Amino acid sequence: MEAVEKIVNGDVRAVARMLRDIDDERPEATKTLKELYQHTGGAYLLGITGAPGSGKSTLTDQLISQYRNQGKKVGVLAIDPTSPFSGGAILGDRIRMQRHETDRNVFIRSLATRGNLGGLTRSTSDSIKVLDAAGYDPIIVETVGVGQDEVEVVGATDTAVVVVVPGLGDDIQAIKAGIMEIADLLVVNKADREGARKTERELQFALELGRKASSDQEEGWQPPIVKTVATKKQGLDELYQALEDHRNYLLENDGFEKHRRRRARIDLTKLISDMGYQKIAERLELKKRLPELVKQIAERKADPYSIAESLIAQILE
Ligand SMILES: Nc1nc2c(ncn2[C@@H]2O[C@H](COP(=O)(O)OP(=O)(O)OP(=O)(O)O)[C@@H](O)[C@H]2O)c(=O)[nH]1
Ligand SMILES: [Mg+2]
């Protein structure tokens, strides 16, 4: 049987192999992705982001149970933003969610990001499509909300959850800048610690400010703040209910359609810039010509702007 057919039939090994091929950037993966595409678009995408150690994986582990109780087949992609050598977060994710590892209806993978620009968005969105085609629904994507790419990944999900912990202090600045605008739902986890109420109030305030400044906000949806103690399952029913509320809100307001269009736009523009450079380089025989062009630029016989313009002009001719 072909890879595509196997994946669509939910063959776990075929799914795992495909994710590896994507990670290794194998050219064959693109061929399979082309054929898989028509089988995607059905899954509910749930993004969870927040500072390192805020409890994202513990929350995800609890949510997996909630969705399994509803008979859902759950996919989880945990993005590790650290260097490929540390493996620390990956290990933590595996331990946190290991009780689900023997469940055939739960698929958990960690993706290392290798630090290449745009690589995260591309490989994550490709991996999501594979799980989607294989029938996983919901698909939970865990990222550490540090870089632009991570924020972008979660911002492109259907429901974006931002996790904070009490006493964040300086963190609130980081949260205000960027992360706040993408939040559909805020979680104050580790509410067993001191200052949970204070953090909740600070978030409420930041939320009001951030929402006013943001143009990308969804009309008619007020992001709720849910307090949880993930390790003790406290607040998990409330969190699940808030997620369902947002999903229903999306269903009633063409939200899923809007998000599918947004992701299609991101996919297309990313692919054009990724593939574009390679194709342009081939067409212009850049590999052969580059040393001479670089020499001219370095010796100030030509400027890089004019060279780039003339190369582009040659392509457009
Ligand atoms: N006290 C307390 N500890 C918690 C709570 N939730 C998680 N923890 C602990 O916090 C630590 C980090 O939890 P993780 O779930 O791995 O956090 P994470 O955000 O996934 O971490 P990274 O993926 O490494 O960024 C673990 O030791 C958890 O047991 C909570 O509600 N209260
Ligand atoms: Mg984690």
Short mmCIF file of C-alpha atoms and ligand atoms in Angstrom, two decimals:
data_model
loop_
_atom_site.label_atom_id
_atom_site.label_comp_id
_atom_site.label_asym_id
_atom_site.label_seq_id
_atom_site.Cartn_x
_atom_site.Cartn_y
_atom_site.Cartn_z
CA MET A 1 0.00 0.00 0.00
CA GLU A 2 1.13 3.51 -0.72
CA ALA A 3 2.15 5.92 2.04
CA VAL A 4 -0.77 8.25 1.35
CA GLU A 5 -3.33 5.46 1.62
CA LYS A 6 -1.75 4.13 4.79
CA ILE A 7 -1.72 7.56 6.43
CA VAL A 8 -5.34 8.25 5.50
CA ASN A 9 -6.21 4.86 6.99
CA GLY A 10 -4.53 5.93 10.21
CA ASP A 11 -1.53 3.61 10.01
CA VAL A 12 0.58 4.83 12.94
CA ARG A 13 3.89 3.63 11.53
CA ALA A 14 3.26 5.34 8.20
CA VAL A 15 2.41 8.55 10.07
CA ALA A 16 5.61 8.31 12.13
CA ARG A 17 7.70 7.64 9.02
CA MET A 18 6.17 10.60 7.24
CA LEU A 19 6.88 12.94 10.16
CA ARG A 20 10.49 11.76 10.11
CA ASP A 21 10.73 12.44 6.37
CA ILE A 22 9.38 15.96 6.93
CA ASP A 23 11.87 16.51 9.73
CA ASP A 24 14.73 15.31 7.52
CA GLU A 25 13.47 17.61 4.75
CA ARG A 26 13.33 14.74 2.28
CA PRO A 27 12.15 15.85 -1.16
CA GLU A 28 9.79 12.83 -1.42
CA ALA A 29 7.82 14.24 1.50
CA THR A 30 6.49 17.04 -0.70
CA LYS A 31 5.01 14.54 -3.16
CA THR A 32 3.14 12.78 -0.36
CA LEU A 33 2.02 16.09 1.14
CA LYS A 34 0.53 17.12 -2.21
CA GLU A 35 -1.63 14.00 -2.26
CA LEU A 36 -2.51 14.21 1.43
CA TYR A 37 -3.70 17.78 1.19
CA GLN A 38 -7.23 16.99 0.01
CA HIS A 39 -7.68 14.82 3.11
CA THR A 40 -6.87 17.66 5.49
CA GLY A 41 -8.78 20.59 6.97
CA GLY A 42 -11.06 18.60 9.24
CA ALA A 43 -9.19 18.68 12.52
CA TYR A 44 -9.65 21.16 15.33
CA LEU A 45 -6.25 22.72 16.06
CA LEU A 46 -5.49 23.67 19.62
CA GLY A 47 -2.34 25.67 20.36
CA ILE A 48 -0.79 25.88 23.81
CA THR A 49 2.02 28.31 24.46
CA GLY A 50 3.69 29.89 27.49
CA ALA A 51 6.98 30.28 29.30
CA PRO A 52 9.31 27.30 29.81
CA GLY A 53 8.12 25.10 32.68
CA SER A 54 4.74 26.81 33.05
CA GLY A 55 3.00 23.43 32.88
CA LYS A 56 2.03 23.19 29.20
CA SER A 57 2.80 19.49 28.93
CA THR A 58 1.04 18.67 32.21
CA LEU A 59 -2.03 20.55 30.99
CA THR A 60 -1.82 18.83 27.62
CA ASP A 61 -1.62 15.47 29.36
CA GLN A 62 -4.83 16.26 31.25
CA LEU A 63 -6.55 17.54 28.13
CA ILE A 64 -5.67 14.34 26.29
CA SER A 65 -7.63 12.47 28.99
CA GLN A 66 -10.58 14.85 28.62
CA TYR A 67 -10.72 14.37 24.86
CA ARG A 68 -10.18 10.61 25.15
CA ASN A 69 -13.19 10.45 27.48
CA GLN A 70 -15.18 11.97 24.63
CA GLY A 71 -13.94 9.21 22.34
CA LYS A 72 -11.67 11.52 20.36
CA LYS A 73 -8.45 10.49 18.63
CA VAL A 74 -5.83 12.99 19.84
CA GLY A 75 -2.64 14.15 18.12
CA VAL A 76 0.03 16.11 19.99
CA LEU A 77 3.00 17.97 18.53
CA ALA A 78 5.39 19.38 21.10
CA ILE A 79 7.82 21.86 19.62
CA ASP A 80 11.24 21.99 21.24
CA PRO A 81 12.80 25.37 20.61
CA THR A 82 16.09 24.55 22.28
CA SER A 83 19.16 23.32 20.50
CA PRO A 84 18.99 19.87 18.96
CA PHE A 85 21.68 18.81 21.42
CA SER A 86 19.89 19.50 24.68
CA GLY A 87 16.83 17.31 24.31
CA GLY A 88 15.72 18.48 27.73
CA ALA A 89 12.25 19.64 26.87
CA ILE A 90 11.62 16.60 24.72
CA LEU A 91 12.45 14.35 27.62
CA GLY A 92 10.16 16.37 29.90
CA ASP A 93 7.31 16.19 27.39
CA ARG A 94 7.68 12.44 27.08
CA ILE A 95 7.64 11.89 30.83
CA ARG A 96 4.70 14.24 31.34
CA MET A 97 2.54 12.46 28.80
CA GLN A 98 3.84 8.93 28.96
CA ARG A 99 0.71 7.40 30.47
CA HIS A 100 -0.94 7.93 27.06
CA GLU A 101 1.85 6.32 25.12
CA THR A 102 0.25 2.90 24.95
CA ASP A 103 -3.08 4.34 23.83
CA ARG A 104 -3.50 3.65 20.10
CA ASN A 105 -5.73 6.70 19.76
CA VAL A 106 -3.12 9.12 21.01
CA PHE A 107 -0.15 10.16 18.92
CA ILE A 108 2.55 12.28 20.56
CA ARG A 109 5.63 13.61 18.80
CA SER A 110 8.25 16.20 19.64
CA LEU A 111 9.72 18.30 16.86
CA ALA A 112 13.15 19.81 17.26
CA THR A 113 13.41 23.04 15.37
CA ARG A 114 17.04 23.12 14.30
CA GLY A 115 16.98 26.89 14.48
CA ASN A 116 16.55 27.51 10.76
CA LEU A 117 14.50 30.55 9.92
CA GLY A 118 10.94 29.72 9.03
CA GLY A 119 11.74 26.02 9.43
CA LEU A 120 9.50 25.75 12.45
CA THR A 121 6.40 27.11 10.80
CA ARG A 122 6.90 25.01 7.69
CA SER A 123 7.64 21.66 9.35
CA THR A 124 4.99 22.16 12.03
CA SER A 125 2.33 22.99 9.50
CA ASP A 126 3.35 19.99 7.36
CA SER A 127 3.29 17.69 10.41
CA ILE A 128 -0.14 18.99 11.42
CA LYS A 129 -1.43 18.09 7.96
CA VAL A 130 -0.19 14.52 8.31
CA LEU A 131 -1.98 14.05 11.66
CA ASP A 132 -5.06 15.75 10.26
CA ALA A 133 -5.17 13.41 7.25
CA ALA A 134 -4.69 10.45 9.59
CA GLY A 135 -7.86 11.42 11.46
CA TYR A 136 -6.45 12.94 14.63
CA ASP A 137 -8.92 15.49 15.97
CA PRO A 138 -8.14 17.54 17.99
CA ILE A 139 -4.48 18.18 17.29
CA ILE A 140 -2.72 19.91 20.18
CA VAL A 141 0.40 21.93 19.39
CA GLU A 142 2.63 22.86 22.34
CA THR A 143 5.22 25.59 21.85
CA VAL A 144 7.31 27.69 24.21
CA GLY A 145 6.19 31.23 23.61
CA VAL A 146 9.54 32.82 23.08
CA GLY A 147 10.23 33.58 19.43
CA GLN A 148 8.21 35.05 16.62
CA ASP A 149 7.94 31.66 14.94
CA GLU A 150 6.46 30.01 18.01
CA VAL A 151 3.92 32.75 18.40
CA GLU A 152 3.09 32.45 14.72
CA VAL A 153 2.56 28.71 14.99
CA VAL A 154 0.11 29.03 17.86
CA GLY A 155 -1.52 32.08 16.31
CA ALA A 156 -2.44 29.96 13.31
CA THR A 157 -4.36 27.38 15.37
CA ASP A 158 -8.13 27.49 15.89
CA THR A 159 -7.90 28.10 19.62
CA ALA A 160 -4.76 29.62 21.08
CA VAL A 161 -4.19 29.04 24.78
CA VAL A 162 -1.58 31.09 26.61
CA VAL A 163 -0.33 29.64 29.90
CA VAL A 164 1.14 31.85 32.62
CA VAL A 165 2.14 31.17 36.22
CA PRO A 166 1.72 33.35 39.32
CA GLY A 167 4.32 36.00 40.01
CA LEU A 168 5.41 36.48 36.46
CA GLY A 169 6.70 40.01 36.97
CA ASP A 170 8.83 40.84 33.95
CA ASP A 171 7.20 38.09 31.97
CA ILE A 172 4.11 40.17 31.65
CA GLN A 173 6.02 42.52 29.36
CA ALA A 174 6.86 39.65 27.05
CA ILE A 175 3.30 38.47 27.20
CA LYS A 176 1.95 41.87 26.31
CA ALA A 177 4.23 42.04 23.31
CA GLY A 178 2.74 39.71 20.81
CA ILE A 179 1.49 36.73 22.74
CA MET A 180 -1.46 38.53 24.25
CA GLU A 181 -2.97 39.37 20.89
CA ILE A 182 -3.15 35.75 19.83
CA ALA A 183 -4.72 34.43 23.06
CA ASP A 184 -8.26 33.11 22.78
CA LEU A 185 -7.98 31.76 26.29
CA LEU A 186 -5.64 32.42 29.20
CA VAL A 187 -4.64 29.89 31.81
CA VAL A 188 -3.10 30.81 35.15
CA ASN A 189 -1.52 27.45 35.96
CA LYS A 190 0.18 26.57 39.25
CA ALA A 191 -2.68 28.38 40.95
CA ASP A 192 -1.63 26.51 44.11
CA ARG A 193 1.18 29.05 44.32
CA GLU A 194 0.96 32.42 45.94
CA GLY A 195 -0.23 35.35 43.87
CA ALA A 196 -2.57 33.56 41.48
CA ARG A 197 -5.35 36.10 42.03
CA LYS A 198 -2.96 39.00 41.52
CA THR A 199 -1.70 37.49 38.29
CA GLU A 200 -5.25 36.98 37.14
CA ARG A 201 -6.01 40.66 37.74
CA GLU A 202 -2.83 41.75 35.95
CA LEU A 203 -3.74 39.60 33.01
CA GLN A 204 -7.25 40.98 32.92
CA PHE A 205 -5.76 44.46 32.75
CA ALA A 206 -3.17 43.54 30.10
CA LEU A 207 -5.88 41.80 28.15
CA GLU A 208 -8.04 44.89 28.00
CA LEU A 209 -5.10 47.05 26.89
CA GLY A 210 -3.82 44.51 24.39
CA ARG A 211 -7.20 43.87 22.86
CA LYS A 212 -7.79 47.54 22.32
CA ALA A 213 -4.49 47.91 20.50
CA SER A 214 -4.89 44.82 18.37
CA SER A 215 -6.68 44.94 15.05
CA ASP A 216 -6.57 41.18 14.61
CA GLN A 217 -8.98 40.47 17.45
CA GLU A 218 -12.01 38.32 16.91
CA GLU A 219 -15.15 40.32 17.29
CA GLY A 220 -17.48 39.19 20.00
CA TRP A 221 -15.08 36.89 21.83
CA GLN A 222 -13.74 37.82 25.23
CA PRO A 223 -10.77 35.61 26.14
CA PRO A 224 -11.61 33.99 29.47
CA ILE A 225 -9.01 33.47 32.19
CA VAL A 226 -9.03 30.00 33.77
CA LYS A 227 -7.08 29.11 36.93
CA THR A 228 -5.67 25.58 37.05
CA VAL A 229 -3.47 23.29 39.10
CA ALA A 230 -2.57 20.92 36.29
CA THR A 231 -0.79 18.42 38.53
CA LYS A 232 -3.94 18.02 40.64
CA LYS A 233 -6.46 18.22 37.79
CA GLN A 234 -7.94 21.33 39.36
CA GLY A 235 -9.74 23.65 36.97
CA LEU A 236 -9.45 21.14 34.15
CA ASP A 237 -13.21 20.80 33.68
CA GLU A 238 -13.47 24.58 33.50
CA LEU A 239 -10.63 24.70 30.98
CA TYR A 240 -12.24 22.01 28.85
CA GLN A 241 -15.56 23.86 28.97
CA ALA A 242 -13.90 27.15 27.97
CA LEU A 243 -12.27 25.38 25.02
CA GLU A 244 -15.62 23.95 23.96
CA ASP A 245 -17.18 27.41 24.27
CA HIS A 246 -14.56 28.83 21.94
CA ARG A 247 -14.98 25.96 19.48
CA ASN A 248 -18.73 26.56 19.44
CA TYR A 249 -18.14 30.26 19.00
CA LEU A 250 -15.98 29.49 15.95
CA LEU A 251 -18.60 27.12 14.56
CA GLU A 252 -21.29 29.76 14.83
CA ASN A 253 -19.20 32.55 13.32
CA ASP A 254 -17.47 30.94 10.33
CA GLY A 255 -14.33 30.89 12.47
CA PHE A 256 -13.03 27.61 11.10
CA GLU A 257 -13.48 28.80 7.54
CA LYS A 258 -11.61 32.00 8.38
CA HIS A 259 -8.78 30.07 10.04
CA ARG A 260 -8.48 27.67 7.10
CA ARG A 261 -8.08 30.65 4.80
CA ARG A 262 -5.51 32.24 7.10
CA ARG A 263 -3.46 29.03 7.20
CA ALA A 264 -3.73 28.62 3.43
CA ARG A 265 -2.33 32.13 3.02
CA ILE A 266 0.54 31.46 5.45
CA ASP A 267 1.34 28.14 3.75
CA LEU A 268 1.40 29.64 0.31
CA THR A 269 3.53 32.67 1.14
CA LYS A 270 6.00 30.54 3.14
CA LEU A 271 6.30 28.04 0.33
CA ILE A 272 6.85 30.74 -2.25
CA SER A 273 9.70 32.25 -0.27
CA ASP A 274 11.19 28.84 0.62
CA MET A 275 10.94 27.37 -2.86
CA GLY A 276 11.41 30.68 -4.61
CA TYR A 277 15.01 31.22 -3.71
CA GLN A 278 15.99 27.72 -4.80
CA LYS A 279 14.21 27.97 -8.16
CA ILE A 280 15.53 31.45 -8.87
CA ALA A 281 19.05 30.32 -8.05
CA GLU A 282 18.69 27.44 -10.51
CA ARG A 283 17.26 29.57 -13.30
CA LEU A 284 20.01 32.18 -13.02
CA GLU A 285 22.75 29.59 -12.59
CA LEU A 286 23.62 31.48 -9.43
CA LYS A 287 25.94 28.79 -8.17
CA LYS A 288 28.19 29.32 -11.17
CA ARG A 289 27.88 33.10 -11.30
CA LEU A 290 27.83 33.89 -7.60
CA PRO A 291 31.61 34.02 -6.96
CA GLU A 292 32.11 36.65 -9.65
CA LEU A 293 29.13 38.72 -8.48
CA VAL A 294 30.29 38.56 -4.89
CA LYS A 295 33.77 39.66 -5.95
CA GLN A 296 32.36 42.70 -7.75
CA ILE A 297 30.24 43.65 -4.76
CA ALA A 298 33.05 43.13 -2.25
CA GLU A 299 35.43 45.26 -4.35
CA ARG A 300 32.78 47.99 -4.57
CA LYS A 301 32.65 47.71 -8.36
CA ALA A 302 28.94 47.07 -8.02
CA ASP A 303 26.39 47.47 -5.27
CA PRO A 304 24.26 44.54 -4.02
CA TYR A 305 20.99 46.40 -4.62
CA SER A 306 21.59 46.89 -8.33
CA ILE A 307 22.84 43.32 -8.77
CA ALA A 308 19.77 41.92 -7.04
CA GLU A 309 17.50 44.12 -9.15
CA SER A 310 19.12 43.07 -12.40
CA LEU A 311 18.94 39.38 -11.42
CA ILE A 312 15.24 39.72 -10.63
CA ALA A 313 14.74 41.57 -13.92
CA GLN A 314 16.36 38.65 -15.79
CA ILE A 315 13.88 36.26 -14.19
CA LEU A 316 10.91 38.41 -15.06
CA GLU A 317 11.92 38.82 -18.69
N1 LIG B 1 2.90 23.32 41.82
C1 LIG B 1 2.54 23.04 40.56
N2 LIG B 1 3.43 22.47 39.73
C2 LIG B 1 3.03 22.20 38.47
C3 LIG B 1 1.72 22.49 38.02
N3 LIG B 1 1.65 22.13 36.72
C4 LIG B 1 2.84 21.63 36.38
N4 LIG B 1 3.69 21.66 37.43
C5 LIG B 1 5.09 21.20 37.44
O1 LIG B 1 5.89 22.11 36.71
C6 LIG B 1 6.95 21.43 36.05
C7 LIG B 1 6.94 21.75 34.56
O2 LIG B 1 5.77 21.19 33.97
P1 LIG B 1 5.66 20.90 32.42
O3 LIG B 1 4.29 20.41 32.17
O4 LIG B 1 6.76 20.06 31.94
O5 LIG B 1 5.85 22.37 31.84
P2 LIG B 1 6.07 22.80 30.32
O6 LIG B 1 5.49 24.16 30.21
O7 LIG B 1 5.56 21.76 29.40
O8 LIG B 1 7.65 22.85 30.25
P3 LIG B 1 8.57 22.99 28.93
O9 LIG B 1 7.94 22.14 27.86
O10 LIG B 1 9.90 22.47 29.37
O11 LIG B 1 8.60 24.44 28.60
C8 LIG B 1 6.75 19.97 36.35
O12 LIG B 1 7.59 19.60 37.41
C9 LIG B 1 5.30 19.88 36.75
O13 LIG B 1 5.03 18.80 37.60
C10 LIG B 1 0.80 23.10 38.93
O14 LIG B 1 -0.34 23.41 38.62
N5 LIG B 1 1.27 23.35 40.19
MG MG B 2 6.53 20.80 27.76
#
